[in-house]
C-alpha cells in the first residue's frame, strides 16, 4: 500500500545525505579560513560604517528592499524526481501529506536564512532608531508570518504553467512585501498594516479558489527542483567532481568577438577551447561576474584604506580558486584527447586564460578604488593584485595540479 509519509522521509533523507556529502568538500580546507577571515573583515568594516550613520539615514527602506527579496523568493522544496511524472501521477490525490511536509521544511530552512539576513541588517536599523534592538523579536515574528504567506502563494502559483503568471506574481508579491515591511520598520499605524494584511489574505484566497480544480503541474515542479539542485551541484563541482551535474550551454553570440582575438594556430587550440568553455558553458562566466560585483560592493561600501586591497586580493583568490575546475571540464570527452597538440600547451593555455581573467578582475577593482578618489591606493592595489595573480596562477595552481589526481 502506498505510504506518502514513508516516501517523503526516504526522499528527504536521501537529499540531506546528498547535500551533506558535498558540503563536506565545500567547507573543508583552507577555503573556510579565507571565508571566515573575509566575514570577519566585512563585519569589522560594517560595524565601523554603521557608526558613521546619521539619524536621517534611510535604514528602513534599505532593510525593506533586502528583506523583501528573501521574502518573495519562496520555493517549496518538493524532492521530486523525473520518473515521478509517470509513477506518482496516478497517486496525486494521496500526496497532500507529502507536500505539507515539504512546505514545512521549506519554511524552516528559508526562515533560518531570513533570520540570519535580518540579524545582519538589524544593527543598521537599531543605530538610527530610538527603539534600538527592542523590536527585533516582534519584527522577526511578523517576518516569519509574511514568509509563510509567500510560501502558500508560491505553491498556489505553481499550479499555473504560464510564465507570465509567475512573473506577475513575483512582481506583485515583492511590492506587497516591500510596502508591508517598510511600514512595519517605520512603525506605521496598526490600521494601515492591517489593511495590507487583509489584501494579502484576499490575494491568497483568489489564487486558492482559482486552482482548487486544477491538477499539479508535474513537469514544472520537477523542472524547478532540478534547477535548484543543478545550482548546488555547480557550486559543489568547484570543489569535487559531481557525476550528477548536467552541463548547460548558452550561445552568448555577443561575446564571440573575444574569441576572434585568439590567434588561429595549433598551439592555441586549448586556449580557444577553454575560452569558449568559460564564456558559454555552465556557470563560469556567471561565477566571475558575481564575485566581481560582490568584490566591488565590498570595496565601495565596506572597506576603507588598505582594507580595500585585502578585499580585492581575497576576491581574486576566490575567483581563481573556483575557476580551477575549468581545466578538467572536458576530461571525460575522448575526442579532446585526439587533438594533435602537446600536453604542455594544454596547461600553458589554461594558465594564460586564468591570468587574463584575474587581471581583468583586478583592473576592475583598481578602477573602483580610483573612482573613490584614492589614486595612490588604486595603483597599489593594481600592483599587489598583479603580483598575487602571478603567484596564484604560475605557482599555486601549477603545484595544485601536480598533486591533483584527487578532486578539487
Short mmCIF file of N, CA and C in Angstrom, two decimals, residues 13-26 232:
data_model
loop_
_atom_site.label_atom_id
_atom_site.label_comp_id
_atom_site.label_asym_id
_atom_site.label_seq_id
_atom_site.Cartn_x
_atom_site.Cartn_y
_atom_site.Cartn_z
N UNK A 13 15.55 12.21 3.33
CA UNK A 13 16.78 11.63 3.88
C UNK A 13 17.85 11.49 2.83
N UNK A 14 17.46 11.08 1.63
CA UNK A 14 18.41 10.95 0.54
C UNK A 14 18.98 12.31 0.13
N UNK A 15 18.12 13.34 0.13
CA UNK A 15 18.56 14.67 -0.24
C UNK A 15 19.53 15.23 0.81
N UNK A 16 19.20 15.04 2.09
CA UNK A 16 20.08 15.52 3.16
C UNK A 16 21.44 14.83 3.08
N UNK A 17 21.43 13.54 2.83
CA UNK A 17 22.69 12.79 2.71
C UNK A 17 23.50 13.30 1.52
N UNK A 18 22.82 13.56 0.42
CA UNK A 18 23.48 14.06 -0.79
C UNK A 18 24.11 15.43 -0.54
N UNK A 19 23.34 16.32 0.08
CA UNK A 19 23.84 17.66 0.37
C UNK A 19 25.00 17.64 1.35
N UNK A 20 24.87 16.84 2.40
CA UNK A 20 25.93 16.80 3.42
C UNK A 20 27.23 16.24 2.85
N UNK A 21 27.11 15.30 1.91
CA UNK A 21 28.31 14.73 1.28
C UNK A 21 29.11 15.81 0.57
N UNK A 22 28.43 16.62 -0.23
CA UNK A 22 29.13 17.66 -1.00
C UNK A 22 29.50 18.85 -0.14
N UNK A 23 28.72 19.14 0.90
CA UNK A 23 29.05 20.25 1.78
C UNK A 23 30.36 20.00 2.52
N UNK A 24 30.67 18.73 2.77
CA UNK A 24 31.94 18.40 3.42
C UNK A 24 33.12 18.81 2.54
N UNK A 25 32.95 18.68 1.23
CA UNK A 25 34.01 19.11 0.32
C UNK A 25 34.08 20.64 0.24
N UNK A 26 32.90 21.28 0.24
CA UNK A 26 32.87 22.73 0.10
C UNK A 26 33.47 23.41 1.32
N UNK A 232 23.19 23.96 -6.95
CA UNK A 232 24.03 23.46 -5.86
C UNK A 232 25.15 22.58 -6.40
#
